[in-house]
Amino acid sequence: MNYDIIPMTAEHFSMIKDKLLEDYDSFWSSSILESELSNPNSYYFVAIDNGIILGFGGIWKAVDDCHITDIVVKKDSRQNGIGSKLLEKLIQEAKLKNVNSLTLEVNSNNLPAQKLYKKYGFKTLGVRKKYYNNTDDAIIMTLYLN
Ligand SMILES: CC(C)(COP(=O)(O)OP(=O)(O)OC[C@H]1O[C@@H](n2cnc3c(N)ncnc32)[C@H](O)[C@@H]1OP(=O)(O)O)[C@@H](O)C(=O)NCCC(=O)NCCS
């Protein structure tokens, strides 16, 4: 597949804001994503092919750690390596920020995402019980960068 991974702009946001759940399965509300774009500690990227946003993801820098806030691939474009390329971009960006680690939470039922993170060396640090909607557990995973 041919696509570029570039910083997310307000124009990209307006292309996906009404389709977050339907096309991308993103658990983020559009208002949170929009506010992230103007957060000086947040860094978001899109995978884009001919004006079609195939996926997006971002990190949030906090002192010596970056947190992956979201990484999502368009439902009809999954299992083509796009999630991997977005994750590689987020790892590269975190390294540029000179942080020690990259951390995230993932639903304990979300096996595809867990496999993706493990493939890139993320280790399980712990579990937050009933973190999602007071039912599903969150697994905390970290990649040490130094
Ligand atoms: C998780 C997600 C981003 C993966 O994106 P993707 O483009 O399909 O991922 P890739 O094609 O790069 O696959 C990378 C690895 O992820 C794992 N993976 C991806 N989809 C999988 C699936 N359906 N079942 C099992 N493993 C899967 C595999 O280990 C795969 O490596 P492999 O191809 O060498 O086996 C995508 O499924 C998604 O958008 N899910 C919904 C949003 C989400 O849950 N985000 C994570 C929030 S923490």
Short mmCIF file of N, CA, C and O in Angstrom, two decimals, residues 3 71-73 77-88 116 120:
data_model
loop_
_atom_site.label_atom_id
_atom_site.label_comp_id
_atom_site.label_asym_id
_atom_site.label_seq_id
_atom_site.Cartn_x
_atom_site.Cartn_y
_atom_site.Cartn_z
N TYR A 3 1.18 5.03 1.12
CA TYR A 3 0.62 6.10 1.95
C TYR A 3 1.76 6.82 2.64
O TYR A 3 2.87 6.32 2.74
N ILE A 71 -4.16 4.84 18.87
CA ILE A 71 -3.61 4.39 17.58
C ILE A 71 -4.71 3.56 16.94
O ILE A 71 -5.19 2.59 17.53
N VAL A 72 -5.15 4.01 15.78
CA VAL A 72 -6.35 3.43 15.17
C VAL A 72 -6.16 3.32 13.67
O VAL A 72 -5.68 4.27 13.04
N VAL A 73 -6.57 2.20 13.11
CA VAL A 73 -6.53 2.02 11.66
C VAL A 73 -7.96 1.88 11.16
O VAL A 73 -8.80 1.23 11.82
N SER A 77 -9.04 -1.18 6.40
CA SER A 77 -7.63 -1.15 5.97
C SER A 77 -6.71 -1.88 6.95
O SER A 77 -5.48 -1.77 6.84
N ARG A 78 -7.30 -2.61 7.89
CA ARG A 78 -6.48 -3.28 8.91
C ARG A 78 -5.74 -4.49 8.34
O ARG A 78 -6.08 -4.99 7.30
N GLN A 79 -4.73 -4.92 9.10
CA GLN A 79 -3.90 -6.08 8.77
C GLN A 79 -3.16 -5.90 7.43
O GLN A 79 -2.99 -6.85 6.68
N ASN A 80 -2.79 -4.64 7.18
CA ASN A 80 -1.94 -4.33 6.03
C ASN A 80 -0.65 -3.67 6.46
O ASN A 80 0.04 -3.07 5.63
N GLY A 81 -0.36 -3.68 7.75
CA GLY A 81 0.89 -3.10 8.22
C GLY A 81 0.80 -1.62 8.61
O GLY A 81 1.81 -1.03 9.02
N ILE A 82 -0.37 -1.01 8.47
CA ILE A 82 -0.48 0.44 8.74
C ILE A 82 -0.32 0.73 10.24
O ILE A 82 0.37 1.68 10.63
N GLY A 83 -0.94 -0.11 11.08
CA GLY A 83 -0.78 0.08 12.54
C GLY A 83 0.68 0.00 12.94
O GLY A 83 1.16 0.78 13.77
N SER A 84 1.42 -0.93 12.32
CA SER A 84 2.85 -1.07 12.62
C SER A 84 3.60 0.20 12.23
O SER A 84 4.43 0.70 13.01
N LYS A 85 3.31 0.72 11.05
CA LYS A 85 4.02 1.93 10.58
C LYS A 85 3.68 3.13 11.47
O LYS A 85 4.55 3.96 11.77
N LEU A 86 2.43 3.23 11.89
CA LEU A 86 2.06 4.34 12.79
C LEU A 86 2.78 4.19 14.12
O LEU A 86 3.30 5.16 14.68
N LEU A 87 2.84 2.95 14.64
CA LEU A 87 3.52 2.73 15.91
C LEU A 87 5.01 3.05 15.78
O LEU A 87 5.61 3.67 16.68
N GLU A 88 5.62 2.66 14.66
CA GLU A 88 7.04 2.99 14.45
C GLU A 88 7.24 4.51 14.47
O GLU A 88 8.22 5.00 15.03
N LEU A 116 0.26 -6.35 18.59
CA LEU A 116 1.01 -5.29 17.90
C LEU A 116 2.08 -4.71 18.84
O LEU A 116 3.25 -4.59 18.47
N TYR A 120 6.63 -5.01 19.02
CA TYR A 120 7.61 -3.92 19.08
C TYR A 120 8.33 -3.85 20.43
O TYR A 120 8.99 -2.85 20.73
#
